[in-house]
Coordinates of C-alpha atoms and ligand atoms in Angstrom, one line a residue:
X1 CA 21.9 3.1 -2.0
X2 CA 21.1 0.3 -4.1
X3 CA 19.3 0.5 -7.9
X4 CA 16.5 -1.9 -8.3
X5 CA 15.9 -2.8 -12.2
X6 CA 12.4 -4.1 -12.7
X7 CA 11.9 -6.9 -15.2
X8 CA 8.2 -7.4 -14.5
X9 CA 8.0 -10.0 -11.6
X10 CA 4.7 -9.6 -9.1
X11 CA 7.7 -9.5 -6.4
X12 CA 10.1 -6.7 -7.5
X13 CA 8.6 -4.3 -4.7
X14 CA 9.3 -6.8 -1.6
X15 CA 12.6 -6.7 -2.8
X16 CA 12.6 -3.2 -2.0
X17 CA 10.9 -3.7 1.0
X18 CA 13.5 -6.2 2.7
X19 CA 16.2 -4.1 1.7
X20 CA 14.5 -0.8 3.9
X21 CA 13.9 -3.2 6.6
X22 CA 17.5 -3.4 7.1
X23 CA 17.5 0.6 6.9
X24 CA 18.9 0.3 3.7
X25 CA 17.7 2.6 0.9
X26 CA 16.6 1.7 -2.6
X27 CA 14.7 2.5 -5.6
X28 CA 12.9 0.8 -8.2
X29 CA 13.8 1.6 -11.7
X30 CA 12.2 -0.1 -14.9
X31 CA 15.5 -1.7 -16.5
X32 CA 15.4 0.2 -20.2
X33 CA 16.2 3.5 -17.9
X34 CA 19.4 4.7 -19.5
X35 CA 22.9 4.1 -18.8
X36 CA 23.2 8.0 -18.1
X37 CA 20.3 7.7 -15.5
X38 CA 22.1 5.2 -13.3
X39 CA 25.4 6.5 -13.3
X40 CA 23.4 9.7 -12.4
X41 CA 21.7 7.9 -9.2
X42 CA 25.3 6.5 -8.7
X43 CA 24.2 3.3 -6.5
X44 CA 26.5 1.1 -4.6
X45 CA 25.1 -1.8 -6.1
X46 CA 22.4 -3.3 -8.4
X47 CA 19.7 -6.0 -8.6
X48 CA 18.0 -7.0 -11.4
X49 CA 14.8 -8.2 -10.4
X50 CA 12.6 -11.4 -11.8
X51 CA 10.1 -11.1 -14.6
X52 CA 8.0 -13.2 -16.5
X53 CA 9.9 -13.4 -19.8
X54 CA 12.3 -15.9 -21.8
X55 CA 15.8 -14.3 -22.0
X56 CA 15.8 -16.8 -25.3
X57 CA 13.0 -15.5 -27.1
X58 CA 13.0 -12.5 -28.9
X59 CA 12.1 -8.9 -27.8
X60 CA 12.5 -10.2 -24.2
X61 CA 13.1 -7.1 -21.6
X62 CA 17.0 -7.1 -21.9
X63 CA 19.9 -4.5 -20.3
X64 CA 23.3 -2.8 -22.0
X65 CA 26.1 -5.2 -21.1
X66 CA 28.1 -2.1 -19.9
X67 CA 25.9 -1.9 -16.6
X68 CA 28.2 -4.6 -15.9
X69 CA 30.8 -1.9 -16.1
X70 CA 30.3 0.7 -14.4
X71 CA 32.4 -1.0 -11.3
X72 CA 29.2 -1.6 -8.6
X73 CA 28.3 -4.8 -7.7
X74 CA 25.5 -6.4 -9.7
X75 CA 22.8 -9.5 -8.4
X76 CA 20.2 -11.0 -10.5
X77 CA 17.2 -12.8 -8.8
X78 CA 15.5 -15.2 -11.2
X79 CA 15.2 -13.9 -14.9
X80 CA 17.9 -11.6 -13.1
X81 CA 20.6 -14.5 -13.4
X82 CA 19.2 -15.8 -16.4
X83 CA 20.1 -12.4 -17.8
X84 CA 23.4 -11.8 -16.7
X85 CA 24.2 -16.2 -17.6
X86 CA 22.4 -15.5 -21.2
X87 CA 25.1 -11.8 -21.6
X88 CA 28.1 -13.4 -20.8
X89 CA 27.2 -16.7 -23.0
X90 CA 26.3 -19.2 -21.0
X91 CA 22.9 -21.6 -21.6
X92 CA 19.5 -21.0 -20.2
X93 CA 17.1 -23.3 -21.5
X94 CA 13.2 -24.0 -21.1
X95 CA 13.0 -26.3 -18.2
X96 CA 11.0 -29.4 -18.5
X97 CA 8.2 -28.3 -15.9
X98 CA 7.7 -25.1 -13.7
X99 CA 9.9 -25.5 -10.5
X100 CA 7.4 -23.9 -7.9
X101 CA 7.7 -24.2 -4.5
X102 CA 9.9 -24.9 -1.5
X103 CA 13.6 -26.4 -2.1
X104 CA 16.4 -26.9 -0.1
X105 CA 19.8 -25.1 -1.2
X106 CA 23.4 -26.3 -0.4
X107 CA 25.5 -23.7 0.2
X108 CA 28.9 -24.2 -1.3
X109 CA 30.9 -21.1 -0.2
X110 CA 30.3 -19.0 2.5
X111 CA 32.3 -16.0 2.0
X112 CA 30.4 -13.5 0.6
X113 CA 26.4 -13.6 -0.3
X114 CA 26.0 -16.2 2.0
X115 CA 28.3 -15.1 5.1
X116 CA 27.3 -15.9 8.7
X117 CA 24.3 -18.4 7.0
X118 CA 24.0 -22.0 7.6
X119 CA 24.9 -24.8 5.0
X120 CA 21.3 -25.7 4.0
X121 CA 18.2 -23.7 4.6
X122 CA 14.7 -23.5 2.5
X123 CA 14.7 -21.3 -0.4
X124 CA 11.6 -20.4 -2.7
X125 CA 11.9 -21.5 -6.2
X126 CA 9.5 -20.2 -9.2
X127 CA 11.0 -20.4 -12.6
X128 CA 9.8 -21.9 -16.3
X129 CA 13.6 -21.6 -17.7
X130 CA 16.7 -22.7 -16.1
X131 CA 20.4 -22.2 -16.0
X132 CA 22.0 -25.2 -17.9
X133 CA 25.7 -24.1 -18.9
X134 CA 27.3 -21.1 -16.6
X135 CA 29.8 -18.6 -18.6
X136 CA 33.1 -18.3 -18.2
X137 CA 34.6 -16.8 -15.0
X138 CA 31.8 -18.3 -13.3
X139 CA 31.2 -20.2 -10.7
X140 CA 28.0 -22.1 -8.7
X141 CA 27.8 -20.8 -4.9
X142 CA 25.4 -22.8 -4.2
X143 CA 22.8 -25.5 -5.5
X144 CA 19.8 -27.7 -5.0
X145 CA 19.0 -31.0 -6.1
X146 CA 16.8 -29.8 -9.1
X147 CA 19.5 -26.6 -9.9
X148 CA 23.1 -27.2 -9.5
X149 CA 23.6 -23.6 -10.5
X150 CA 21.1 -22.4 -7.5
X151 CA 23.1 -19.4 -7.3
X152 CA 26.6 -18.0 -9.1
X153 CA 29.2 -15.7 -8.9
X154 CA 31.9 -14.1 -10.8
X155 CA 34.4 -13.4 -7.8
X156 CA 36.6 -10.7 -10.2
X157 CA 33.4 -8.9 -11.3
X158 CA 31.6 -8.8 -8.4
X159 CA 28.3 -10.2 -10.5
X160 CA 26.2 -12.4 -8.4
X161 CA 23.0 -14.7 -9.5
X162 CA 20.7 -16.3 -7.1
X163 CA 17.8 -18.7 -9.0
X164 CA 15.4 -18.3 -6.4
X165 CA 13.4 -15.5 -4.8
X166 CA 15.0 -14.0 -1.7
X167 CA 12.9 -11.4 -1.4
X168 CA 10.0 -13.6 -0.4
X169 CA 9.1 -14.5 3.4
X170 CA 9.1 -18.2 2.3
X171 CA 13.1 -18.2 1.8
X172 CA 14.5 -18.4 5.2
X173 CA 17.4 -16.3 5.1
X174 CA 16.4 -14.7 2.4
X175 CA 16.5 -10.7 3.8
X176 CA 20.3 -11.6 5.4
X177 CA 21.3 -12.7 1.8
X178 CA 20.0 -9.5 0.1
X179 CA 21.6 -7.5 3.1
X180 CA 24.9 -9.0 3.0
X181 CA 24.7 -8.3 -1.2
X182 CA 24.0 -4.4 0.2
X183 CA 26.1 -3.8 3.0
X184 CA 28.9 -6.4 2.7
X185 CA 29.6 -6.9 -1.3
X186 CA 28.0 -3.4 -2.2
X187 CA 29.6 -1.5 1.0
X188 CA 26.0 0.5 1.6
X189 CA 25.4 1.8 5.1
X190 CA 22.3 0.8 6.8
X191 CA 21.7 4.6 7.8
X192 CA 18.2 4.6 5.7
X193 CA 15.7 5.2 9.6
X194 CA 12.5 7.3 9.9
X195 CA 14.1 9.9 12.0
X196 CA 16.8 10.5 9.0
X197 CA 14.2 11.0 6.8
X198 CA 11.9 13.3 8.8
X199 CA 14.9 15.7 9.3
X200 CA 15.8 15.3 5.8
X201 CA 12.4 16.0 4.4
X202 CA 11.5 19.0 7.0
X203 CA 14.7 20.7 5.7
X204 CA 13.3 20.1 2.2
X205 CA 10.3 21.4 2.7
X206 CA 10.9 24.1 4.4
X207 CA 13.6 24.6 1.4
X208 CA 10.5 24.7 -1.2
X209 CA 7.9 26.2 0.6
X210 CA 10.0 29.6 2.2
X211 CA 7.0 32.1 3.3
X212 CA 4.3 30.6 1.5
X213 CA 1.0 28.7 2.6
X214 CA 0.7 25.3 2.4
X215 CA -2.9 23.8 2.3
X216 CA -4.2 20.0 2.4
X217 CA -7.1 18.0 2.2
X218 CA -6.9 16.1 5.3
X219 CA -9.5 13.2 6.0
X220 CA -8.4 11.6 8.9
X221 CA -6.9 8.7 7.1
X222 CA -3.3 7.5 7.5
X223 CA -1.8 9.0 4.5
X224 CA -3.6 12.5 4.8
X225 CA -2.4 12.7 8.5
X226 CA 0.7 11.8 7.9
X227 CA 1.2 14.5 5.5
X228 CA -0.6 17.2 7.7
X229 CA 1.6 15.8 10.6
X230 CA 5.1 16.2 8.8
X231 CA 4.1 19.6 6.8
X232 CA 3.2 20.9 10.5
X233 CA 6.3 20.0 12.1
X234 CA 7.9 21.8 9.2
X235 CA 6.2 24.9 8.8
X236 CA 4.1 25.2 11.8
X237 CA 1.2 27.3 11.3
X238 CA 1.7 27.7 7.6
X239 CA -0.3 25.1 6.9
X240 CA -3.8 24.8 6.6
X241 CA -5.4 21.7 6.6
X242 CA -8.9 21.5 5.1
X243 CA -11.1 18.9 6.4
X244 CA -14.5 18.4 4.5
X245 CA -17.6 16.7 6.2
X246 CA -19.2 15.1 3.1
X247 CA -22.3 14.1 5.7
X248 CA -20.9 10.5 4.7
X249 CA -18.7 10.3 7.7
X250 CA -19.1 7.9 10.4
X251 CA -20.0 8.2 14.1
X252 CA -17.7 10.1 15.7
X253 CA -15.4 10.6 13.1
X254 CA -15.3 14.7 12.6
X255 CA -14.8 15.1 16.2
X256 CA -11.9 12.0 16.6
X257 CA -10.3 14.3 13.5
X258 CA -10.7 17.9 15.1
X259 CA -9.8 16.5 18.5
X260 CA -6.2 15.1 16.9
X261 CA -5.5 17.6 14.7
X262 CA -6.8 21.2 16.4
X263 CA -6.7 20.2 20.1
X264 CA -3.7 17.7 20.2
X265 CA -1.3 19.1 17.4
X266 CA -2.6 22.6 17.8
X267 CA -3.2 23.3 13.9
X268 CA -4.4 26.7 14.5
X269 CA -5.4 27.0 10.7
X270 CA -7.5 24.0 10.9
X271 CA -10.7 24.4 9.1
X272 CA -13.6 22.0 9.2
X273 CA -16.0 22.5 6.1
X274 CA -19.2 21.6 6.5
X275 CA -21.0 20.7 3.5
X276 CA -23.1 17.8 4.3
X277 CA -26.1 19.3 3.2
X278 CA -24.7 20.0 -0.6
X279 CA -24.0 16.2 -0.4
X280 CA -27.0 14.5 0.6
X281 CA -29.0 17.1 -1.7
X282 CA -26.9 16.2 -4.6
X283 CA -27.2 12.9 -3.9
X284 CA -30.9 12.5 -3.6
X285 CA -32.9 9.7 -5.7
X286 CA -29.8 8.6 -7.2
X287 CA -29.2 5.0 -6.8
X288 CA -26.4 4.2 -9.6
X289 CA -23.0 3.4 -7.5
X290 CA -20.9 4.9 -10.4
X291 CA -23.3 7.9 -10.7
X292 CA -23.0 8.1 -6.5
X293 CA -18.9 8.2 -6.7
X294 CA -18.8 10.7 -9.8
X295 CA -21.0 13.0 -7.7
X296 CA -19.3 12.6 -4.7
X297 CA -15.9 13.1 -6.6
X298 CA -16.7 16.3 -8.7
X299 CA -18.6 18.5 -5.3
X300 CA -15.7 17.4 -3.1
X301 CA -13.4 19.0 -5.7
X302 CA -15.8 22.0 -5.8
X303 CA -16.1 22.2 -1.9
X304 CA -12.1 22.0 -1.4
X305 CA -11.4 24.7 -4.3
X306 CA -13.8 27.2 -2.7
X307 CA -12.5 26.4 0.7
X308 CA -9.0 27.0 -1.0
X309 CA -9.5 30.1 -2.3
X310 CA -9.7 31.7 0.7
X311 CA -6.7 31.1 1.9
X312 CA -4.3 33.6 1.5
X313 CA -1.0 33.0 -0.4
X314 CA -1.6 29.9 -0.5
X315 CA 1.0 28.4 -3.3
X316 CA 1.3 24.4 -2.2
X317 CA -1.0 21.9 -2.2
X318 CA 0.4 19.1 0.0
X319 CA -0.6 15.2 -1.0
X320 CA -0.3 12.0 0.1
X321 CA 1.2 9.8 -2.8
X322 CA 2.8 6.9 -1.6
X323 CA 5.8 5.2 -3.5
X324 CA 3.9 2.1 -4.7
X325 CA 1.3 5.3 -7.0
X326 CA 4.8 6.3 -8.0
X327 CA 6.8 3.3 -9.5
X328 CA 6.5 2.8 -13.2
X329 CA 5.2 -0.7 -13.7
X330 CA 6.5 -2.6 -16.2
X331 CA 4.3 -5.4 -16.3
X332 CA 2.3 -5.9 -19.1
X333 CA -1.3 -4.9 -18.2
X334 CA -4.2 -6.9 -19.9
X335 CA -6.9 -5.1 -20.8
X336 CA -8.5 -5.1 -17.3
X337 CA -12.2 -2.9 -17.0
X338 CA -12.2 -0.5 -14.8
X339 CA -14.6 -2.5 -12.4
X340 CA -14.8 0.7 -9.9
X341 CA -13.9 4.0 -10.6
X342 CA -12.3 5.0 -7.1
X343 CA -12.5 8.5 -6.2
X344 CA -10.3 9.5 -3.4
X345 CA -9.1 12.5 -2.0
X346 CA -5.8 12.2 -2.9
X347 CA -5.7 13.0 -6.3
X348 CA -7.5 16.3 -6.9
X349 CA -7.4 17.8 -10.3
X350 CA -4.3 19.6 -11.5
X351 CA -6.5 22.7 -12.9
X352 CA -6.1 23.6 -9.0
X353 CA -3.0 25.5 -9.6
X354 CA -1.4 24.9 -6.6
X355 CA 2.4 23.1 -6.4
X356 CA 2.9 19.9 -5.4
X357 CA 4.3 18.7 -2.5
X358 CA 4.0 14.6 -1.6
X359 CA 6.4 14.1 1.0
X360 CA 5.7 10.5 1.3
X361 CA 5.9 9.6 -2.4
X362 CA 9.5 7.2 -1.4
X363 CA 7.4 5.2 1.5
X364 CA 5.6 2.0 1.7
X365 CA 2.4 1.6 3.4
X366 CA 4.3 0.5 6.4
X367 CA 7.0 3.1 6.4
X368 CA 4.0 5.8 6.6
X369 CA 2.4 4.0 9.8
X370 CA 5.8 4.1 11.3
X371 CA 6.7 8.0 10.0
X372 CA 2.8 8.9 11.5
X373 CA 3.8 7.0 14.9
X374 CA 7.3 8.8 14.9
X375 CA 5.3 12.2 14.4
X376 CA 3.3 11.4 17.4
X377 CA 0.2 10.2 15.9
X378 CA -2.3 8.2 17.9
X379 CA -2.6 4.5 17.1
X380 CA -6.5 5.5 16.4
X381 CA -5.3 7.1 13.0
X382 CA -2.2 5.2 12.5
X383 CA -3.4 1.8 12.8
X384 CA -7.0 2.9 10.9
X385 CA -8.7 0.3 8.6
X386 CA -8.9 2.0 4.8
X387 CA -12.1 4.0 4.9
X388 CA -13.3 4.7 1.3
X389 CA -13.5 8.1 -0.5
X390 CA -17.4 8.3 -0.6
X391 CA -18.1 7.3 3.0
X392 CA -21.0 5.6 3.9
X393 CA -22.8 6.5 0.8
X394 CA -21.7 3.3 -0.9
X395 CA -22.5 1.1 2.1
X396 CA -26.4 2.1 1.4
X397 CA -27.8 0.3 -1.1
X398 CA -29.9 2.2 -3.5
X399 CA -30.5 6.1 -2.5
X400 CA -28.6 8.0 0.1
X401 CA -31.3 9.5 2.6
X402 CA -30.5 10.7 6.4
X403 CA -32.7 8.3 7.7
X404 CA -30.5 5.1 6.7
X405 CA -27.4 7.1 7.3
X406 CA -28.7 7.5 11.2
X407 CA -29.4 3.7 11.4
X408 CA -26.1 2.8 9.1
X409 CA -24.1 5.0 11.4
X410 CA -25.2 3.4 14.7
X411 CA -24.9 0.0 13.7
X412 CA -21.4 0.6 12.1
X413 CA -20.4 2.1 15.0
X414 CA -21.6 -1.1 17.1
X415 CA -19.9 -3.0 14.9
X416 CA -16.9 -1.4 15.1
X417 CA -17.0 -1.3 18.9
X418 CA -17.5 -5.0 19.4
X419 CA -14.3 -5.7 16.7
X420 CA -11.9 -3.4 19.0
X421 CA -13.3 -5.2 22.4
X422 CA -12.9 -8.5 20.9
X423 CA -8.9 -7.4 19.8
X424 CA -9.9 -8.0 16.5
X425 CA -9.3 -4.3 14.6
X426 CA -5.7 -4.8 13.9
X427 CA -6.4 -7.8 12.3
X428 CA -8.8 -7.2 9.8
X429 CA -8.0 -5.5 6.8
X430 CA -12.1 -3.6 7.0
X431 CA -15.0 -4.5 9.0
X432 CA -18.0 -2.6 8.8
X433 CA -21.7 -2.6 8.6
X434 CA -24.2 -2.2 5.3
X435 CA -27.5 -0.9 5.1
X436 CA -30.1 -2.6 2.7
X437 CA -33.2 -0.9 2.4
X438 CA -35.7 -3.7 2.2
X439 CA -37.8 -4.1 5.0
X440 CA -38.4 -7.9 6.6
X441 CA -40.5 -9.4 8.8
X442 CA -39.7 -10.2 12.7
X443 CA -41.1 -10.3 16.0
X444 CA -40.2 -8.5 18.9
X445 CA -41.8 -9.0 22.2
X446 CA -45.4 -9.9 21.3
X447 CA -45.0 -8.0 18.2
X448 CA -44.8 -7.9 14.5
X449 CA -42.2 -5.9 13.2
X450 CA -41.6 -5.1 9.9
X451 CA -38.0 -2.9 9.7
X452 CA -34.6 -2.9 7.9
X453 CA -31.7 -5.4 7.1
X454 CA -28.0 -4.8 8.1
X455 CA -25.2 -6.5 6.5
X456 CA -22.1 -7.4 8.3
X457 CA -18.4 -7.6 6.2
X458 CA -15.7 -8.4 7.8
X459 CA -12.7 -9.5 5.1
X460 CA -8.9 -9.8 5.3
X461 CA -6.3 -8.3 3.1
X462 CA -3.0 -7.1 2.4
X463 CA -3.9 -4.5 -0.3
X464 CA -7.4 -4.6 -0.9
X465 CA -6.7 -6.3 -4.6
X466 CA -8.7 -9.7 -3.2
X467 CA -10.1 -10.6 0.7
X468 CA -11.3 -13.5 2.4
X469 CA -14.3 -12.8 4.6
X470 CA -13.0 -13.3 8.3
X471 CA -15.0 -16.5 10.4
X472 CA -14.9 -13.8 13.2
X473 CA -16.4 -16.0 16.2
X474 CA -19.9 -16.8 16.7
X475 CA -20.1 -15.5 20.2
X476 CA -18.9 -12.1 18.6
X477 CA -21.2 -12.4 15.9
X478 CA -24.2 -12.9 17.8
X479 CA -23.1 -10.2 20.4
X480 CA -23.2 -7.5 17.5
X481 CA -26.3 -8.8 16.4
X482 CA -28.0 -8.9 19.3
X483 CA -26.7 -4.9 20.4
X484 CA -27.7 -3.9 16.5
X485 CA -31.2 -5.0 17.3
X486 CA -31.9 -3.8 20.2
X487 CA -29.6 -0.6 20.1
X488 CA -30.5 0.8 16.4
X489 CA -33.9 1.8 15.5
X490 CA -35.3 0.4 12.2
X491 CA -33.7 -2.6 12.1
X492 CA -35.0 -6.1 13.0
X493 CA -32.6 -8.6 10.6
X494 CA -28.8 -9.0 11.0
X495 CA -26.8 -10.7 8.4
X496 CA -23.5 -11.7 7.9
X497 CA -21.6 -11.6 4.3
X498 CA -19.2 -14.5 3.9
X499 CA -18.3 -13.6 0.1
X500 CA -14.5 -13.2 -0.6
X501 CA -13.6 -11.4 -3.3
X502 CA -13.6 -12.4 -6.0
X503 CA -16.0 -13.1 -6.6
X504 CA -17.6 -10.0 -4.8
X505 CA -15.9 -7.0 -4.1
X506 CA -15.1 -5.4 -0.3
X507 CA -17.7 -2.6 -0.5
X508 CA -21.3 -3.8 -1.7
X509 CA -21.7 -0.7 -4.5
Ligands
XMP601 P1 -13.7 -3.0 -3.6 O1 -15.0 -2.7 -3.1 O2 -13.4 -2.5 -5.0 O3 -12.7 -2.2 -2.6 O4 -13.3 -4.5 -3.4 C1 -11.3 -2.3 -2.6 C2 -10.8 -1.3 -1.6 O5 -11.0 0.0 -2.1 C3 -11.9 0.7 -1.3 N1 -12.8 1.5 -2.1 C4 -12.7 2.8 -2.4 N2 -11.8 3.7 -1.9 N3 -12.9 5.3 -3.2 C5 -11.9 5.0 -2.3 O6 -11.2 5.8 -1.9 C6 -13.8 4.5 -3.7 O7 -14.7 4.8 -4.5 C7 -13.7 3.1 -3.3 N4 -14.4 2.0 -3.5 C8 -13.9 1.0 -2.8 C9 -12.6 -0.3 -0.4 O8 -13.0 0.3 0.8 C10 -11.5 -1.4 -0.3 O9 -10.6 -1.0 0.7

């Protein structure tokens, strides 16, 4: 396994990511962990990832020389080589501007870090400071024509530096570099597959959990299935999966869950909790978003510790926390507002009492969807777009009432329909349908209608951070529109939202 030392660069997790690509395992460490920490993770090799910082200036992020000693192979990405060229007393120097973009390396020796590559290729450069003098026992590997110290190596040492940013999809080559650093230089095995870790982690869990109860909050989402899935496969009917329906839910959706989880995995401890009612009355005449989410948040809490309790010998509480909730950042947060306050099912309150268990707290997003399609989970929960904590209640503007959930639930549900026929689902990040309760004028037939608006979003993402709305095709467009008005009663205006965030957000409250 390979150690990962973060420095603070907005890349340090793809470097983890290429490396489990090629089945190899890693973690990511902040670099001041101690010395007795990493001999105590004993890794085959380590990288020292990029980061925003001057090894020149004073207080910058820096690591005991005597990782160097500790006889594993080392490679330093960026500020990674800077490092190692700055602690072994060679020069790194402010360079005159930024070097961004796209450059083409020279490869000087093909033996090791760049074995079985070709002579040139496109690598990804994005530096301020830049490597002017190389220490002793040195040597360059390979250049460019701004950098003729692209990428070093000290052959006896077994210390390698590489300027530019492998880990990036923009360097060709750039996942065969960091594999041959793993499995070539570092002698790792590439033995890190989902089926490995599903018979590792059932042993474990059955390990922990012995003749006790398990119980989770299961929503239908890909995380909380995931979990339910793999606990189940572990400990059978032990587990007891608690699904609440918030009255939030859309079309369809308590049945698709209790159809997957009761009928198809045969949970016999399933348990459906109905407490829509509790919701929408709780909710009633409130219109503040904030005040919506903190409701929502605090009665599902109170729903799921009731249902809880009445589960006998029940000592777990299974969760899905995935790996990227679990690294400790480095990276020197501004002092960002808290813009949304999220609630979400998967972090209920530790005053629960139960033991933890979050099987998936080593995965990435896209290790989950392949674990879940390992498990046997259909691609209708696997392959999900992220549905949000409070349901639908944030997708109706102003107060929550059963009368806009009907009409929200059927358009969203055209919506969705339409997206899947057109191929489209996989594609985009979220695309649903908003309700806005002001009434406009139209005509229908010979007469004068006077109903509600429906928003359309549609936007594309990789982690929900900022979206571009989607120019989904006119023909579709007009399709949904057109089955929205005549399908949904209430609504007589169809509107489509092309603001990417920012400067709006995905959901509208
Ligand atoms: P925004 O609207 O902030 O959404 O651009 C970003 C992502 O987060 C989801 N979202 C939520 N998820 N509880 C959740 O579990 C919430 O309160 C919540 N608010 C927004 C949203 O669907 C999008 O994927």
């Amino acid at each position: 396994k390979i150690l990962i030392l973060d420095f603070g660069s907005q890349y340090t997790q793809l470097i983890a990511r290429r490396l489990r690509e090629k089945h190899i395992y890693c973690e990511i460490h902040p670099f001041n962990i101690s010395l007795e920490k990493i001999k105590e993770f004993a890794p085959k090799g380590i990288i020292l990832s990029g980061g925003p910082a001057s090894v020149y200036t004073e207080g910058s992020p820096k690591i005991s020389k005597e990782i160097f000693e500790l006889g594993v192979p080392v490679l330093g990405i960026c500020y990674g080589m800077q490092l190692i060229t700055y602690l072994f007393g060679g020069k790194v120097i402010k360079a005159e501007k930024h070097e961004y973009g796209k450059a083409t390396l020279e490869v000087l020796d093909r033996n090791d870090l760049f074995q079985n590559l070709p002579e040139t290729f496109n690598v990804w450069m994005s530096h301020g400071d830049r490597v002017l003098e190389i220490p002793e026992g040195f040597e360059p590997i390979a250049r460019t024509d701004n950098a003729p110290f692209a990428s070093i190596r000290n052959k006896e040492k077994k210390i390698f530096g590489v300027q530019f940013h492998p880990e990036v999809k923009h360097t060709e080559y750039g996942s065969e570099i960091l594999e041959n650093f793993a499995l070539k230089i570092c002698g790792c095995e590439p033995s890190w597959t989902m089926k490995n870790f599903i018979e590792y982690e059932i042993e474990k869990i059955r390990e922990t959990v012995k003749d006790k109860n398990v119980i989770c909050a299961l929503s239908g989402g890909v995380d909380s299935s995931v979990v339910a899935a793999l606990l189940h496969k572990a400990i059978g009917d032990q587990l007891y999966p608690i699904f609440v329906d918030t009255g939030l839910l859309r079309k369809g959706e308590r049945e698709s869950v209790e159809r997957t989880f009761k009928e198809k995995f045969h949970m016999k401890n399933f348990k459906t909790v109905d407490a829509s009612d509790l919701f929408l009355e709780r909710l009633k005449g409130v219109t503040d978003p904030e005040k919506k989410r903190k409701i929502i948040g605090h009665t599902f809490i109170e729903v799921f510790e009731k249902a809880a309790k009445e589960i006998p010998d029940a000592e777990f509480l299974a969760q899905g926390t995935l790996y990227p909730d679990v690294i400790e950042s480095v990276s020197v947060k501004g002092p960002s507002a808290t813009i949304k306050s999220h609630h979400n099912v998967g972090g209920l309150p530790e005053r629960l009492n139960f033991k933890l268990i979050e099987p998936l707290r080593e995965l990435f997003k896209d290790e989950v969807r392949e674990l879940g399609k390992e498990l046997g989970l259909p691609d209708e929960i696997i392959k999900r777009q992220p549905f949000p904590g409070p349901g639908l209640a944030i997708r109706i503007i102003d107060e929550v009432k059963p009368e806009y959930l009907e009409i929200l639930r059927e358009a969203d549900a055209i919506v969705l329909e339409e997206i899947k026929k057109a191929g489209l689902y996989d594609k985009i990040w979220q695309s649903f349908a908003v309700f806005l309760p002001l009434k406009t004028v139209g005509v229908m037939g010979d007469e004068r209608t006077y109903d509600y608006v429906i928003a359309i979003r549609a936007v594309e993402s990789t982690d929900g951070m900022t979206a571009d709305w989607v120019k989904l095709p006119f023909k579709l467009l007009e399709r949904i529109s057109n089955r929205i008005i005549n399908e949904v009663k209430g609504v007589n205006r169809v509107v489509y939202d092309i603001t990417s965030k920012p400067p709006g957000t995905i959901e509208w409250e």
